[in-house]
JSON list of C-alpha atoms in Angstrom, two decimals:
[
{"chain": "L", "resi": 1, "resn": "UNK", "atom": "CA", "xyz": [9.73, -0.30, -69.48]},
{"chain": "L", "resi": 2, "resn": "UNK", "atom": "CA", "xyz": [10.12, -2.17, -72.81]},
{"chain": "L", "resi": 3, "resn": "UNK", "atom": "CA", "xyz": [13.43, -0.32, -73.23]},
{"chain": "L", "resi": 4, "resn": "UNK", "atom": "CA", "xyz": [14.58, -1.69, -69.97]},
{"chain": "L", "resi": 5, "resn": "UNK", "atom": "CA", "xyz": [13.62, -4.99, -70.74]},
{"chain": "L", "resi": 6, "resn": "UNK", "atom": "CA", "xyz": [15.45, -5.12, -74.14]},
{"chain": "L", "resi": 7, "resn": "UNK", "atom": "CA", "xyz": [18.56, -4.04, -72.33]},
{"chain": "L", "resi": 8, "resn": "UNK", "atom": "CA", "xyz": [17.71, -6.86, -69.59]},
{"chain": "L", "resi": 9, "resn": "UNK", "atom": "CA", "xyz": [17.38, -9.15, -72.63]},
{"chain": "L", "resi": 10, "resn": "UNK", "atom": "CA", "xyz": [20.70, -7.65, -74.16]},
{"chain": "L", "resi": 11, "resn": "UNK", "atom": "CA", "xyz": [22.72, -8.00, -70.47]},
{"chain": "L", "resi": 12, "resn": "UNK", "atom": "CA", "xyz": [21.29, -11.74, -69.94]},
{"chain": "L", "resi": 13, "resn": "UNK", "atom": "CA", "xyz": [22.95, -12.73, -73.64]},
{"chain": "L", "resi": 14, "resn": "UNK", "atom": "CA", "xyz": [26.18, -10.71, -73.09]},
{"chain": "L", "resi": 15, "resn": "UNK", "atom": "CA", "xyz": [26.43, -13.29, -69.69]},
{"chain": "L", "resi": 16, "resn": "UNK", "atom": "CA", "xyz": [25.31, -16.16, -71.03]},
{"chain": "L", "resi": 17, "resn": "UNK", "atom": "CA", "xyz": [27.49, -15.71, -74.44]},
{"chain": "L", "resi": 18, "resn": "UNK", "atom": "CA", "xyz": [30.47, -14.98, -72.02]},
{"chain": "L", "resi": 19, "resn": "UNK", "atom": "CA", "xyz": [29.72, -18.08, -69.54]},
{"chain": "L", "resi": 20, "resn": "UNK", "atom": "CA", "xyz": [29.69, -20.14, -72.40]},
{"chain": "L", "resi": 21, "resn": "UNK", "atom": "CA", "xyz": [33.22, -19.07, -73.88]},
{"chain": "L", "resi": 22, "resn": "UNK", "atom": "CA", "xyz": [34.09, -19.25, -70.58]},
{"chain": "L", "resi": 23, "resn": "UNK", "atom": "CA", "xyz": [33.45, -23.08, -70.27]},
{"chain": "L", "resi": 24, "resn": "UNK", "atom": "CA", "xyz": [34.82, -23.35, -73.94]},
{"chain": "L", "resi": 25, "resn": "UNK", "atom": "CA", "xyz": [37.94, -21.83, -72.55]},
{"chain": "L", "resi": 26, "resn": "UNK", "atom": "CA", "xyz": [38.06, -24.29, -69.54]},
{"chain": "L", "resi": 27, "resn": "UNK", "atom": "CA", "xyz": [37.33, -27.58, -71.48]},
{"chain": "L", "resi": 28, "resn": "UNK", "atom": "CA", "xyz": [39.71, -26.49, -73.88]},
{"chain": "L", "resi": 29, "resn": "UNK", "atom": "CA", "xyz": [42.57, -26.04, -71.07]},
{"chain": "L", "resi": 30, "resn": "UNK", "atom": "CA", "xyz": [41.65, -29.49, -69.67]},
{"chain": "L", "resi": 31, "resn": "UNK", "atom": "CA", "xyz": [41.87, -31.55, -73.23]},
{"chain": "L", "resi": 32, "resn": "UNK", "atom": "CA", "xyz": [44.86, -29.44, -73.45]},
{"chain": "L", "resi": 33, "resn": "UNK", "atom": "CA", "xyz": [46.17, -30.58, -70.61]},
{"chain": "L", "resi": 34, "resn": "UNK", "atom": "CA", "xyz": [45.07, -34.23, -71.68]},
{"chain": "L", "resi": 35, "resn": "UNK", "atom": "CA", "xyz": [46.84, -34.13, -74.33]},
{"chain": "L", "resi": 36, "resn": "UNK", "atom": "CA", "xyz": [49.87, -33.27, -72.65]},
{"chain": "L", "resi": 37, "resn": "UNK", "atom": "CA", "xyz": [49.37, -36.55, -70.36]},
{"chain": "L", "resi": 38, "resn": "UNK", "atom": "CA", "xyz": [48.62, -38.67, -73.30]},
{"chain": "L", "resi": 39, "resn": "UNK", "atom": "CA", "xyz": [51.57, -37.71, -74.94]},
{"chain": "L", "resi": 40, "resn": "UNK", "atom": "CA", "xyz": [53.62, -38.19, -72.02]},
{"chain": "L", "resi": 41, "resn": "UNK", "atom": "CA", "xyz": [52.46, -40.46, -69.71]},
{"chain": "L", "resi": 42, "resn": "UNK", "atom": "CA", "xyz": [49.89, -43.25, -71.50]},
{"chain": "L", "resi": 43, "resn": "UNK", "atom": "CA", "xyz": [51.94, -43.07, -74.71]},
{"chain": "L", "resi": 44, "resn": "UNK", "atom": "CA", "xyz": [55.19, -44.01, -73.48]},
{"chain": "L", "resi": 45, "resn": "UNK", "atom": "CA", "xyz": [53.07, -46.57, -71.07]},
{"chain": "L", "resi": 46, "resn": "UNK", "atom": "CA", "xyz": [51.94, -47.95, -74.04]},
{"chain": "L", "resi": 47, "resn": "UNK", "atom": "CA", "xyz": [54.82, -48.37, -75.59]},
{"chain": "L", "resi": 48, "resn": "UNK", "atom": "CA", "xyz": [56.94, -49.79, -73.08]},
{"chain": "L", "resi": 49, "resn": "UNK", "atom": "CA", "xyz": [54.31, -52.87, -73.50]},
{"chain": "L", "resi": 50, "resn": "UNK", "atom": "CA", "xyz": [54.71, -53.21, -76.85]},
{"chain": "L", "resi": 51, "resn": "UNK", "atom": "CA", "xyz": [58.47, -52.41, -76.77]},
{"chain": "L", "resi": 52, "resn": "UNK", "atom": "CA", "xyz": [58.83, -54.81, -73.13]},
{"chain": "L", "resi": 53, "resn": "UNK", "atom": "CA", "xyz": [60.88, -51.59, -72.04]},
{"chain": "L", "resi": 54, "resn": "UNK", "atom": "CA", "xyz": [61.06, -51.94, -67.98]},
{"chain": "L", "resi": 55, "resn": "UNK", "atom": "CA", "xyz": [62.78, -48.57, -67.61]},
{"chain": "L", "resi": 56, "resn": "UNK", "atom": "CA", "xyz": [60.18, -47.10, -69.96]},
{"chain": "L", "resi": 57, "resn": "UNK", "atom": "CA", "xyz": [57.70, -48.39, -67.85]},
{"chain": "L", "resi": 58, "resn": "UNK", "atom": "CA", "xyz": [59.09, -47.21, -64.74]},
{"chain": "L", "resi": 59, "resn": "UNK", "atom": "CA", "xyz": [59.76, -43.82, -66.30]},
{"chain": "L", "resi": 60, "resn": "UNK", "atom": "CA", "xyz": [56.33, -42.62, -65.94]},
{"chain": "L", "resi": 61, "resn": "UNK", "atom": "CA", "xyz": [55.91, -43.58, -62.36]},
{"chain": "L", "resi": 62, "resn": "UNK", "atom": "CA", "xyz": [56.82, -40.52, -59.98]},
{"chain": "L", "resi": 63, "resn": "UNK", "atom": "CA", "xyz": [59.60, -42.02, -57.11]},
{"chain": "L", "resi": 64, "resn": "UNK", "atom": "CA", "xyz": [57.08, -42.55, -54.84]},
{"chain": "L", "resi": 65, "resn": "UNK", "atom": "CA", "xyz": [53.89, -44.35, -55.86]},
{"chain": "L", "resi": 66, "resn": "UNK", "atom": "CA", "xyz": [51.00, -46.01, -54.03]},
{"chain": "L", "resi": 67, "resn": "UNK", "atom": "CA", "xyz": [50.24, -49.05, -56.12]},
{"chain": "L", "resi": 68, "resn": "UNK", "atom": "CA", "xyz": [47.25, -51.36, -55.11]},
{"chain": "L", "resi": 69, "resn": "UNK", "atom": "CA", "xyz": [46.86, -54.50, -56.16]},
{"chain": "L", "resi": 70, "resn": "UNK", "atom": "CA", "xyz": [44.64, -57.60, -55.69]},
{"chain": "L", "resi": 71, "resn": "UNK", "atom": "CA", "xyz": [48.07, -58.74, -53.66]},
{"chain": "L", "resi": 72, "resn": "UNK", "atom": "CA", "xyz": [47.84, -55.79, -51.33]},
{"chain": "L", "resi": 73, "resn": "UNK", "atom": "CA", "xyz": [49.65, -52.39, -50.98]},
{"chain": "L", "resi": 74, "resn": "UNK", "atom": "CA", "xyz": [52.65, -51.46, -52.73]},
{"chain": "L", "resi": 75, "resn": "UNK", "atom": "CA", "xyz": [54.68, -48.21, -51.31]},
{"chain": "L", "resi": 76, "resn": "UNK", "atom": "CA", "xyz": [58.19, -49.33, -51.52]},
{"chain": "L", "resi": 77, "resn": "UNK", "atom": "CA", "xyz": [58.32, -49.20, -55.62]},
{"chain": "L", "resi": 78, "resn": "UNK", "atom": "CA", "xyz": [58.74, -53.14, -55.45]},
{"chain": "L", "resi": 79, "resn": "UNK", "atom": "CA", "xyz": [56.47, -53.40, -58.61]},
{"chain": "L", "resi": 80, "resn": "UNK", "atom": "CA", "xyz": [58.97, -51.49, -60.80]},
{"chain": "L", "resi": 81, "resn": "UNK", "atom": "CA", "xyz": [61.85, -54.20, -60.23]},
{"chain": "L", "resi": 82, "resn": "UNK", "atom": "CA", "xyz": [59.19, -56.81, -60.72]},
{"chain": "L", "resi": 83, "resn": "UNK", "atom": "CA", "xyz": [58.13, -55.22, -64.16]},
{"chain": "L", "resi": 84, "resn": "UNK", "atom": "CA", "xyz": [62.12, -55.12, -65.33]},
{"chain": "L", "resi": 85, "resn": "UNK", "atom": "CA", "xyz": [62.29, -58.50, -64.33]},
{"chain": "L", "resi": 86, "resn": "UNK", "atom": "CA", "xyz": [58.60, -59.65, -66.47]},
{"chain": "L", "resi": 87, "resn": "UNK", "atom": "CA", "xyz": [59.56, -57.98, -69.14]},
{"chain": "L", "resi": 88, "resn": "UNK", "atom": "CA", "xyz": [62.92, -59.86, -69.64]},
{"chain": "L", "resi": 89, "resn": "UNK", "atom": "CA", "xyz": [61.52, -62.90, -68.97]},
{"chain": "L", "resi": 90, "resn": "UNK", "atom": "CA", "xyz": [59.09, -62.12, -72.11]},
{"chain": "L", "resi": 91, "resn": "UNK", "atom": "CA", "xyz": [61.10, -61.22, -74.06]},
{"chain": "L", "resi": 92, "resn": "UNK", "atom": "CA", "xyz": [63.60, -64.57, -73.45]},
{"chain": "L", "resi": 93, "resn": "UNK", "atom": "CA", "xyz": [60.43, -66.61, -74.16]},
{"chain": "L", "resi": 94, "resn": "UNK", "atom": "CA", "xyz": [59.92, -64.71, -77.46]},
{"chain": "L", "resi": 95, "resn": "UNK", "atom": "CA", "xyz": [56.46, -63.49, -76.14]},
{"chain": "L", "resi": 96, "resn": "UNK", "atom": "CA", "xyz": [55.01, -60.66, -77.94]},
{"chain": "L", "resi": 97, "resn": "UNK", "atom": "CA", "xyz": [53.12, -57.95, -76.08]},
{"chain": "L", "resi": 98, "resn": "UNK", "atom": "CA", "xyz": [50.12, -55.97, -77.19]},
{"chain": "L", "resi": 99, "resn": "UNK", "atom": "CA", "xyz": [47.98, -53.20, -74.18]},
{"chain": "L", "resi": 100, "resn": "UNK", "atom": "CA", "xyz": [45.50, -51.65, -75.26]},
{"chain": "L", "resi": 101, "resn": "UNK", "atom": "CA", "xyz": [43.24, -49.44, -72.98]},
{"chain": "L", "resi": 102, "resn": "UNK", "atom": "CA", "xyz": [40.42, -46.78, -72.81]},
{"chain": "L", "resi": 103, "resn": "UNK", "atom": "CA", "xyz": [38.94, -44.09, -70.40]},
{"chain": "L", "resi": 104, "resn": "UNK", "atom": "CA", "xyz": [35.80, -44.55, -69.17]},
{"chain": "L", "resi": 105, "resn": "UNK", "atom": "CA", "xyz": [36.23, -40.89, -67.21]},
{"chain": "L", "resi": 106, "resn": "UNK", "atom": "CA", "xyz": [38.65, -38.16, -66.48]},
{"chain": "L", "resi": 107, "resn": "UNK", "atom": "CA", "xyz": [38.80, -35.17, -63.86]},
{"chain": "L", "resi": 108, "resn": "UNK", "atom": "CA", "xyz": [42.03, -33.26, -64.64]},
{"chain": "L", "resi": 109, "resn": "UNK", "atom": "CA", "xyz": [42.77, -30.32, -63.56]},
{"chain": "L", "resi": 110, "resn": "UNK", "atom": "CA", "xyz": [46.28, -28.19, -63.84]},
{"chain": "L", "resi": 111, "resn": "UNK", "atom": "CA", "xyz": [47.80, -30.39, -61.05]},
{"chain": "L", "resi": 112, "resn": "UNK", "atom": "CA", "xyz": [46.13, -33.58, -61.15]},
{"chain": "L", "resi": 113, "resn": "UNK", "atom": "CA", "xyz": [44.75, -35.71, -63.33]},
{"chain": "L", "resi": 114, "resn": "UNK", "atom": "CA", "xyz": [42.06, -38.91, -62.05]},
{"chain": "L", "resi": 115, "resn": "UNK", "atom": "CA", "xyz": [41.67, -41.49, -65.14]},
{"chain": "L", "resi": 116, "resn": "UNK", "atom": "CA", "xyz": [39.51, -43.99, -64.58]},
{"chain": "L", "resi": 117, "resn": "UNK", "atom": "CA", "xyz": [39.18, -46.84, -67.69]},
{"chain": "L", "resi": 118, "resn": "UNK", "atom": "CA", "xyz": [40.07, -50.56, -68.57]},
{"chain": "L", "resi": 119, "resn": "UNK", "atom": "CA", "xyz": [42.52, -52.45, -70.31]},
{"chain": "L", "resi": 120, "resn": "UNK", "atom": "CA", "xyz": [42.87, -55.46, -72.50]},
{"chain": "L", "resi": 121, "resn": "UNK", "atom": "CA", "xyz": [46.91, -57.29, -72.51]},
{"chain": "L", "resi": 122, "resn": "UNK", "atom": "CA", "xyz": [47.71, -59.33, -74.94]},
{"chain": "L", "resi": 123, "resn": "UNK", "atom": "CA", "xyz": [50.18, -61.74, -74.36]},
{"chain": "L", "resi": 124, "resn": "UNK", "atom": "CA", "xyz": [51.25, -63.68, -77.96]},
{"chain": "L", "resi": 125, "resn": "UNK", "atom": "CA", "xyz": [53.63, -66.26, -77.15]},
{"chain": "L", "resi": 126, "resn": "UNK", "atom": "CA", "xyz": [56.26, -67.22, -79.82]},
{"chain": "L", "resi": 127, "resn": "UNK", "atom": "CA", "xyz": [54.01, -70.28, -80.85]},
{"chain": "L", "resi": 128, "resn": "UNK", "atom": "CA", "xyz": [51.45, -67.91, -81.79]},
{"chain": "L", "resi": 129, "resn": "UNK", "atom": "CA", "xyz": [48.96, -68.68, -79.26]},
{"chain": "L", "resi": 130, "resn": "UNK", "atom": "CA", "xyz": [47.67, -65.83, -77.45]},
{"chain": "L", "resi": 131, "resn": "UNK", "atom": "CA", "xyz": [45.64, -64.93, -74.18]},
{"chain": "L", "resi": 132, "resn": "UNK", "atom": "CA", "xyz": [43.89, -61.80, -73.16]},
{"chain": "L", "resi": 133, "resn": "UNK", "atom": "CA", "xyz": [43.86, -60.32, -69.75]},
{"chain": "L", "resi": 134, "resn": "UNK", "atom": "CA", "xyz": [41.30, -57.54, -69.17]},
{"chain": "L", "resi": 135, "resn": "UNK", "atom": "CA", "xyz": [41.14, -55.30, -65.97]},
{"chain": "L", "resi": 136, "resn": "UNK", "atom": "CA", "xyz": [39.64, -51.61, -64.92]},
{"chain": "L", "resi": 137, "resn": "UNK", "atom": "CA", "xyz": [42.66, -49.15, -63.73]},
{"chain": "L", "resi": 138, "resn": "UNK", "atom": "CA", "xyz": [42.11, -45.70, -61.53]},
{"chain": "L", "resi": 139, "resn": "UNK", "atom": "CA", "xyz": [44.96, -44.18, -61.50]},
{"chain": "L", "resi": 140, "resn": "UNK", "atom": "CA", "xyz": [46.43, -40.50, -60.10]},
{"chain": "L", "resi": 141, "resn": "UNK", "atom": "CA", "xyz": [48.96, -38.35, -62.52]},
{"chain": "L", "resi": 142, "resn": "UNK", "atom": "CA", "xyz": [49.95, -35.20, -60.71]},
{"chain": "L", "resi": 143, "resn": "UNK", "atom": "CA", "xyz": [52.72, -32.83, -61.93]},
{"chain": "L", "resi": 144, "resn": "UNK", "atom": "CA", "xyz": [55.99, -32.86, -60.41]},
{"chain": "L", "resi": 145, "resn": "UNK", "atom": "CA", "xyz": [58.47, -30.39, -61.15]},
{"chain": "L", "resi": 146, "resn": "UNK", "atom": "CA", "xyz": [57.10, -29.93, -64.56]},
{"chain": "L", "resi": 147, "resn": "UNK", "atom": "CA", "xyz": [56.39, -33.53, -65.38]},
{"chain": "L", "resi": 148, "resn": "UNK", "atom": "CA", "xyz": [53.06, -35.55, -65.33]},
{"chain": "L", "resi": 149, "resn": "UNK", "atom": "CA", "xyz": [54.25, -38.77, -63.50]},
{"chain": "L", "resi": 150, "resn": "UNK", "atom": "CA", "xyz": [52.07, -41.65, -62.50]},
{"chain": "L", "resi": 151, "resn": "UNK", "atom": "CA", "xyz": [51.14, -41.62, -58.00]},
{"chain": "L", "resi": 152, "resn": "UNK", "atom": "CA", "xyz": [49.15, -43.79, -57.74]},
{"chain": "L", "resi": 153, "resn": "UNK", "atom": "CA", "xyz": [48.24, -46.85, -59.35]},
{"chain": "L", "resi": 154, "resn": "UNK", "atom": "CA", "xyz": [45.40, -49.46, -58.88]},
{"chain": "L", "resi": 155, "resn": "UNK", "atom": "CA", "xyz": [43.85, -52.08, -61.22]}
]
């Protein structure tokens, strides 16, 4: 009996060692997979702000994108002509700029990724003066042919 238990004992580790390497494994694959979208997607995203880069911008949007905004629904990819056009018009006024934005929570998996978080913009106009412009954003990444590309869009 106390032989049997021991090897009960010894079983119940072995599992719950292995469960645990298991989730190791899986959280590992996901910040993996993270990092991947950082790199690709909310880096360039970023620096298209700071850079006033339209076609950046647009870059990491997939060709068809469901973008929500407090103005209504956008599925015709109007928005990425109107952020060409904003851009420019910064940049003629000598504006400067800065985004800056966290997660407040992400569910990615090898497909999709749902990032949920806010933003601050920073708009410094060539006089110096500045205003701030803070909002929450969910958005959708999925992979598409290989790349992570924004699908949908909402802040």
């Amino acid at each position: 009996m106390k032989a049997e238990r021991a090897r009960l004992t010894r079983v119940g580790l072995a599992l719950l060692v292995s469960s645990l390497a298991d989730l190791a494994l899986a959280g590992s694959a996901v910040g993996d997979i993270q990092a991947v979208i950082d790199g690709t997607v909310w880096r360039t995203f970023q620096n298209a702000f700071h850079r006033m880069d339209g076609a950046a911008l647009n870059s990491v949007y997939a060709d068809t994108v469901l973008r929500v905004t407090p103005d209504g629904l956008d599925t015709q990819g109007n928005f990425k002509q109107d952020n060409l056009t904003r851009f420019l018009e910064n940049r003629a006024r000598g504006d400067r700029i800065e985004l800056d934005f966290w997660f407040d929570s992400r569910h990615t998996n090898a497909a999709v990724s749902y990032d949920v978080g806010f933003y601050r913009v920073r708009v410094v106009a060539a006089s110096g003066e500045s205003s701030d412009f803070f909002g929450q954003f969910h958005i959708v990444v999925r992979k598409i042919n290989g790349c992570w590309k924004i699908v949908q869009d909402w802040d």
